Coordinates of C-alpha atoms in Angstrom, one line a residue:
M1407 CA 39.0 54.8 -18.4
Y1408 CA 42.2 52.9 -17.4
V1409 CA 45.1 55.0 -18.8
K1410 CA 48.2 53.0 -17.7
K1411 CA 49.8 50.7 -20.3
N1412 CA 49.3 47.6 -18.2
F1413 CA 47.3 46.4 -15.2
G1414 CA 49.6 46.1 -12.1
F1415 CA 49.5 42.9 -9.9
K1416 CA 47.7 45.0 -7.2
S1417 CA 45.0 46.0 -9.6
L1418 CA 44.5 42.5 -10.8
M1419 CA 44.2 41.3 -7.1
R1420 CA 41.6 44.0 -6.4
F1421 CA 39.7 42.9 -9.5
T1422 CA 39.9 39.1 -9.2
G1423 CA 41.5 38.4 -5.8
G1424 CA 38.3 37.3 -4.2
H1425 CA 37.5 34.9 -7.0
I1426 CA 40.9 33.4 -6.9
I1427 CA 40.3 32.6 -3.1
W1428 CA 37.0 30.8 -3.6
M1429 CA 38.3 29.0 -6.6
T1430 CA 41.3 27.8 -4.7
I1431 CA 39.0 26.6 -1.8
W1432 CA 36.8 24.7 -4.2
V1433 CA 39.6 23.1 -6.2
T1434 CA 41.5 22.1 -3.0
T1435 CA 38.3 20.6 -1.5
V1436 CA 37.6 18.5 -4.6
T1437 CA 41.3 17.3 -4.7
A1438 CA 41.4 16.5 -1.0
V1439 CA 38.1 14.5 -1.1
H1440 CA 39.5 12.6 -4.2
E1441 CA 42.7 11.8 -2.5
A1442 CA 41.2 10.8 0.9
T1443 CA 38.4 8.7 -0.5
H1444 CA 39.3 7.6 -4.1
W1445 CA 35.6 7.6 -5.0
S1446 CA 35.3 6.8 -8.6
F1447 CA 32.4 9.2 -9.3
L1448 CA 34.7 12.1 -8.6
S1449 CA 36.8 11.1 -11.6
I1450 CA 35.3 12.6 -14.7
P1451 CA 36.9 12.1 -18.1
W1452 CA 38.6 15.2 -19.5
L1453 CA 36.9 14.9 -22.9
P1454 CA 33.4 16.3 -22.0
I1455 CA 34.9 19.0 -19.8
S1456 CA 37.2 20.1 -22.8
V1457 CA 34.2 20.2 -25.0
I1458 CA 32.3 22.4 -22.6
G1459 CA 35.3 24.6 -22.1
T1460 CA 35.7 25.1 -26.0
A1461 CA 31.9 26.0 -26.2
V1462 CA 32.2 28.4 -23.2
A1463 CA 35.3 30.0 -24.8
F1464 CA 33.4 30.7 -28.1
Y1465 CA 30.3 32.0 -26.2
V1466 CA 32.3 34.3 -23.9
G1467 CA 34.3 35.5 -26.9
F1468 CA 31.0 36.5 -28.7
K1469 CA 29.7 38.2 -25.6
N1470 CA 32.9 40.2 -25.2
N1471 CA 32.9 41.3 -28.8
Q1472 CA 29.4 42.7 -28.3
A1473 CA 30.4 44.3 -25.0
Y1474 CA 33.4 46.0 -26.7
D1475 CA 31.2 47.3 -29.5
R1476 CA 29.0 49.0 -26.9
L1477 CA 31.9 50.6 -25.3
W1478 CA 33.6 51.7 -28.4
E1479 CA 30.3 53.0 -29.8
A1480 CA 29.9 55.1 -26.7
R1481 CA 33.4 56.5 -27.2
K1482 CA 32.7 57.4 -30.8
I1483 CA 29.5 59.2 -29.7
W1484 CA 31.4 61.3 -27.1
G1485 CA 34.0 62.1 -29.7
A1486 CA 31.3 63.4 -32.0
I1487 CA 29.9 65.5 -29.1
V1488 CA 33.4 67.0 -28.8
N1489 CA 33.5 67.9 -32.5
S1490 CA 29.9 69.3 -32.6
S1491 CA 30.5 71.3 -29.5
R1492 CA 33.6 73.0 -30.9
A1493 CA 31.5 73.7 -34.1
W1494 CA 28.8 75.2 -32.0
G1495 CA 31.2 77.5 -30.2
A1496 CA 32.7 78.7 -33.5
A1497 CA 29.3 79.1 -35.2
V1498 CA 27.9 81.2 -32.2
K1499 CA 30.8 83.5 -32.2
G1500 CA 30.8 83.8 -36.1
F1501 CA 27.0 84.0 -36.6
V1502 CA 25.8 86.1 -33.6
T1503 CA 26.8 89.5 -35.0
N1504 CA 25.3 92.9 -36.0
Q1505 CA 25.6 92.0 -39.8
F1506 CA 21.8 91.4 -40.1
A1507 CA 20.5 93.1 -36.9
D1508 CA 17.6 95.5 -37.2
E1509 CA 19.2 97.5 -34.5
S1510 CA 22.9 97.2 -33.8
L1511 CA 23.9 95.9 -30.4
S1512 CA 26.9 96.9 -28.5
K1513 CA 29.9 94.5 -28.3
A1514 CA 29.0 93.8 -24.7
D1515 CA 25.4 92.8 -25.6
L1516 CA 26.6 90.5 -28.4
Y1517 CA 29.2 89.0 -26.1
A1518 CA 26.6 88.4 -23.5
I1519 CA 24.3 86.5 -26.0
Q1520 CA 27.3 84.5 -27.2
Q1521 CA 28.3 83.6 -23.7
K1522 CA 24.8 82.6 -22.7
L1523 CA 24.5 80.2 -25.7
I1524 CA 28.0 78.8 -25.1
Y1525 CA 27.6 78.5 -21.4
R1526 CA 24.2 76.8 -21.6
H1527 CA 25.7 74.2 -23.9
V1528 CA 28.4 73.5 -21.4
G1529 CA 25.6 73.0 -18.9
W1530 CA 24.0 70.6 -21.3
L1531 CA 27.2 68.5 -21.3
Y1532 CA 27.3 68.1 -17.6
A1533 CA 23.5 67.5 -17.4
L1534 CA 23.9 64.7 -20.0
R1535 CA 26.7 63.2 -18.1
S1536 CA 24.7 63.3 -14.8
Q1537 CA 21.8 61.6 -16.5
L1538 CA 23.8 58.9 -18.0
L1539 CA 25.3 57.9 -14.6
I1540 CA 21.8 57.2 -13.1
P1541 CA 21.9 53.4 -12.4
T1542 CA 19.6 51.1 -14.5
P1543 CA 18.2 47.8 -13.1
W1544 CA 20.7 45.6 -14.9
E1545 CA 23.8 47.5 -13.7
H1546 CA 26.0 46.1 -11.0
I1547 CA 25.2 48.9 -8.5
R1548 CA 21.4 47.9 -8.7
Q1549 CA 21.9 44.2 -7.9
G1550 CA 21.6 42.3 -4.5
A1551 CA 22.8 43.7 -1.2
M1552 CA 26.2 42.1 -1.3
M1553 CA 26.8 43.0 -4.9
K1554 CA 25.8 46.5 -4.2
R1555 CA 28.3 46.9 -1.4
V1556 CA 31.0 45.5 -3.5
M1557 CA 30.1 47.9 -6.3
E1558 CA 29.9 50.9 -4.0
A1559 CA 33.3 50.1 -2.7
R1560 CA 34.7 49.6 -6.3
R1561 CA 33.2 52.9 -7.4
K1562 CA 35.0 54.7 -4.6
R1563 CA 38.5 53.2 -5.4
F1564 CA 38.1 52.6 -9.1
G1565 CA 35.4 54.8 -10.4
I1566 CA 33.7 58.1 -9.9
G1567 CA 34.5 58.1 -6.1
L1568 CA 38.0 59.0 -7.1
L1569 CA 36.9 62.5 -7.7
D1570 CA 34.3 64.8 -6.2
D1571 CA 31.3 64.0 -8.3
D1572 CA 29.3 67.0 -7.1
V1573 CA 31.1 68.7 -9.9
T1574 CA 28.1 68.2 -12.1
M1575 CA 25.6 70.1 -10.0
K1576 CA 28.1 72.8 -9.2
E1577 CA 28.9 73.3 -12.9
L1578 CA 25.3 73.2 -14.0
I1579 CA 24.3 76.1 -11.7
C1580 CA 27.3 78.2 -12.9
F1581 CA 26.4 77.8 -16.7
L1582 CA 22.7 78.2 -16.7
P1583 CA 21.3 81.7 -16.6
K1584 CA 19.6 82.9 -13.4
G1585 CA 16.1 81.5 -13.1
E1586 CA 16.7 78.7 -15.6
Y1587 CA 18.4 76.2 -13.3
D1588 CA 15.5 75.8 -10.9
R1589 CA 13.1 75.4 -13.8
L1590 CA 15.2 73.1 -15.9
I1591 CA 16.5 70.8 -13.2
N1592 CA 12.9 69.7 -12.3
Y1593 CA 12.3 68.2 -15.7
K1594 CA 12.6 64.4 -16.1
N1595 CA 15.1 65.0 -18.9
T1596 CA 17.0 68.1 -18.2
A1597 CA 19.5 67.7 -21.0
T1598 CA 16.6 67.6 -23.6
Q1599 CA 15.0 70.8 -22.2
I1600 CA 18.3 72.6 -22.2
I1601 CA 18.7 72.1 -25.9
D1602 CA 15.0 73.1 -26.4
Q1603 CA 15.8 76.4 -24.5
Q1604 CA 18.7 76.9 -26.9
S1605 CA 16.2 76.6 -29.8
Q1606 CA 13.9 79.1 -28.3
D1607 CA 16.7 81.6 -27.9
L1608 CA 17.7 81.0 -31.5
K1609 CA 14.1 81.8 -32.5
E1610 CA 14.2 85.0 -30.6
L1611 CA 17.5 86.0 -32.2
R1612 CA 15.9 85.4 -35.6
S1613 CA 12.9 87.5 -34.8
T1614 CA 15.2 90.4 -33.8
G1615 CA 17.3 90.0 -36.8
I1616 CA 20.5 89.1 -35.0
I1617 CA 20.7 86.1 -37.2
E1618 CA 19.1 85.6 -40.6
D1619 CA 17.4 82.3 -42.0
F1620 CA 20.6 80.7 -43.1
R1621 CA 22.4 81.2 -39.8
H1622 CA 19.3 80.2 -37.9
M1623 CA 19.2 76.9 -39.9
E1624 CA 22.9 76.2 -39.4
L1625 CA 22.7 76.7 -35.7
Q1626 CA 19.5 74.7 -35.3
G1627 CA 21.2 71.9 -37.3
L1628 CA 23.9 71.8 -34.7
L1629 CA 21.3 71.5 -32.0
N1630 CA 19.7 68.7 -34.0
E1631 CA 23.1 67.0 -33.9
F1632 CA 23.2 67.3 -30.1
Y1633 CA 19.8 65.6 -29.9
V1634 CA 21.1 62.8 -32.2
H1635 CA 24.3 62.3 -29.9
Q1636 CA 22.1 62.4 -26.8
G1637 CA 19.7 59.8 -28.3
K1638 CA 22.6 57.5 -29.2
C1639 CA 23.9 57.7 -25.6
E1640 CA 20.5 57.0 -24.2
R1641 CA 20.1 54.0 -26.5
I1642 CA 23.1 52.4 -25.0
K1643 CA 22.3 53.4 -21.5
K1644 CA 18.6 52.2 -21.6
F1645 CA 18.9 49.1 -23.7
P1646 CA 21.3 46.5 -22.1
L1647 CA 23.3 43.7 -23.7
P1648 CA 20.4 41.2 -24.2
R1649 CA 20.3 39.3 -20.9
Q1650 CA 20.1 35.9 -22.6
Y1651 CA 23.7 36.5 -23.7
G1652 CA 24.9 38.2 -20.5
S1653 CA 23.3 35.9 -17.9
S1654 CA 23.9 32.7 -20.0
S1655 CA 27.5 33.4 -20.3
F1656 CA 27.8 33.7 -16.5
I1657 CA 26.0 30.4 -16.1
F1658 CA 28.1 28.5 -18.6
V1659 CA 31.4 29.8 -17.1
G1660 CA 30.1 28.8 -13.6
I1661 CA 29.2 25.3 -14.8
F1662 CA 32.7 24.9 -16.4
L1663 CA 34.4 26.1 -13.2
F1664 CA 32.4 23.6 -11.1
L1665 CA 33.4 20.6 -13.4
L1666 CA 37.0 21.7 -14.0
P1667 CA 38.7 20.3 -10.8
F1668 CA 37.0 16.9 -11.3
G1669 CA 38.5 16.5 -14.7
M1670 CA 42.0 18.1 -13.8
V1671 CA 42.4 15.8 -10.8
T1672 CA 41.6 12.7 -12.9
E1673 CA 44.3 13.6 -15.5
F1674 CA 47.0 14.5 -12.9
D1675 CA 46.2 11.3 -10.9
K1676 CA 47.4 9.3 -13.9
I1677 CA 50.9 10.6 -13.5
G1678 CA 51.6 9.0 -10.3
H1679 CA 51.1 8.8 -6.6
H1680 CA 50.1 12.2 -5.0
A1681 CA 50.4 13.9 -8.4
A1682 CA 46.7 14.8 -8.1
W1683 CA 47.7 17.7 -5.8
L1684 CA 49.4 19.4 -8.8
S1685 CA 45.9 19.8 -10.3
I1686 CA 45.2 22.6 -7.7
P1687 CA 47.4 25.4 -9.2
F1688 CA 46.6 24.4 -12.8
S1689 CA 42.8 24.3 -12.2
V1690 CA 42.9 27.6 -10.5
L1691 CA 45.0 29.1 -13.4
V1692 CA 42.7 27.7 -16.1
G1693 CA 39.5 28.8 -14.1
W1694 CA 41.1 32.3 -13.6
V1695 CA 41.6 32.7 -17.3
F1696 CA 38.0 31.9 -18.0
L1697 CA 36.7 34.0 -15.1
M1698 CA 38.8 37.0 -16.3
M1699 CA 37.3 36.7 -19.8
E1700 CA 33.9 36.8 -18.3
L1701 CA 34.5 39.6 -16.0
I1702 CA 36.1 41.8 -18.7
G1703 CA 33.0 41.5 -20.8
D1704 CA 30.7 41.9 -17.8
Y1705 CA 32.3 45.2 -16.8
S1706 CA 32.6 46.6 -20.3
E1707 CA 29.0 46.2 -21.5
N1708 CA 27.7 49.3 -19.6
P1709 CA 30.0 52.2 -20.5
F1710 CA 28.1 54.7 -18.4
E1711 CA 28.2 52.9 -15.0
G1712 CA 30.6 55.1 -13.0
L1713 CA 33.4 52.5 -12.9
G1714 CA 37.0 52.6 -14.0
N1715 CA 36.1 51.1 -17.5
D1716 CA 33.7 53.8 -18.3
I1717 CA 33.9 56.5 -21.0
P1718 CA 35.8 59.4 -19.4
M1719 CA 32.8 61.7 -19.6
L1720 CA 33.9 64.2 -17.0
S1721 CA 37.3 64.6 -18.6
L1722 CA 35.7 65.2 -22.0
C1723 CA 33.1 67.7 -20.5
R1724 CA 36.0 69.7 -19.0
T1725 CA 38.0 69.5 -22.2
I1726 CA 35.1 71.0 -24.1
E1727 CA 34.4 73.6 -21.4
I1728 CA 38.0 74.9 -21.7
D1729 CA 37.9 75.0 -25.4
L1730 CA 34.6 76.9 -25.6
R1731 CA 35.5 79.3 -22.8
E1732 CA 38.8 80.0 -24.6
M1733 CA 36.8 80.8 -27.6
L1734 CA 35.1 83.5 -25.6
G1735 CA 38.5 84.9 -24.7
E1736 CA 38.4 83.8 -21.0
T1737 CA 41.7 83.0 -19.1
D1738 CA 40.4 82.1 -15.8
L1739 CA 39.9 78.4 -16.6
P1740 CA 39.4 75.3 -14.6
P1741 CA 42.2 72.7 -14.8
A1742 CA 41.8 69.7 -17.0
I1743 CA 40.8 66.5 -15.3
E1744 CA 43.7 64.3 -14.5
A1745 CA 43.9 60.6 -14.1
K1746 CA 43.9 59.4 -10.5
D1747 CA 45.3 56.0 -9.5
G1748 CA 45.5 55.2 -13.3
V1749 CA 41.8 55.9 -13.8
L1750 CA 40.6 58.9 -16.0
M1751 CA 36.9 59.7 -15.3

């Protein structure tokens, strides 16, 4: 998540600089050929191009709305995960007591049970984040060789590469009980199995009388909420913005950018001798605006891609971890995740 108020010039150039270069080359080539040859077929009336531009603007606007909906829904889901996680910590502390126990446990034993349930939940958070960052076939990192190299570089300077991303595996080992990590990590969906293990522990606590039926149902209800939150995240991750919208938008913008200099040079040529050269900066400017609209939507439709526009899952995981460990009375806590180069991961 980009946390600065505005994008700086340097950031804009990193994001669109390469596109500005090829657009400038294309527009300059069309203008130069037009001025050198005065071929009539290079002059296209502005009306059809303006109609295409209007249609493209509406289409890209629709796509961007849908992309933003996906991004905002993902943020709302993680906000719900934060709230439910705090409720889980408070419920575990308040419900796991000797009040209904068949045999009273020591404070140390009760604390160990509470810590295990809370720590395992923190492990679930990091496991879920790790699973959501696995690339899908439609994400940028899984495209052709050139796009893959560009995305790997962008991830390093404007994404998860800004931080040590081994944190997920390190944290998972720390928060799962001995013997559980090796077993749970081998499942296809580790996060799902972690919650199932939580449910099994609750069943055991009920059988020993540490919790009675009401508390068991309340705690299980929170686990069910976590399954709902996880399922919503997986729905966004595993179902893309329909490609007929995403791909068509890219094609339509490409057609418009291809035709744009032919219409611009025609209009500016009417002003006077050599005025056609003025079409170059204006064509690049108009093309850049349309390209920016397309790129903004394109890089917002996948909120779990590991890029700078993503949901800051690592920061949210660390925030929850700190909150829950403070509930346990711990003081030796990790620092909150800070933004780096204006990006909070």
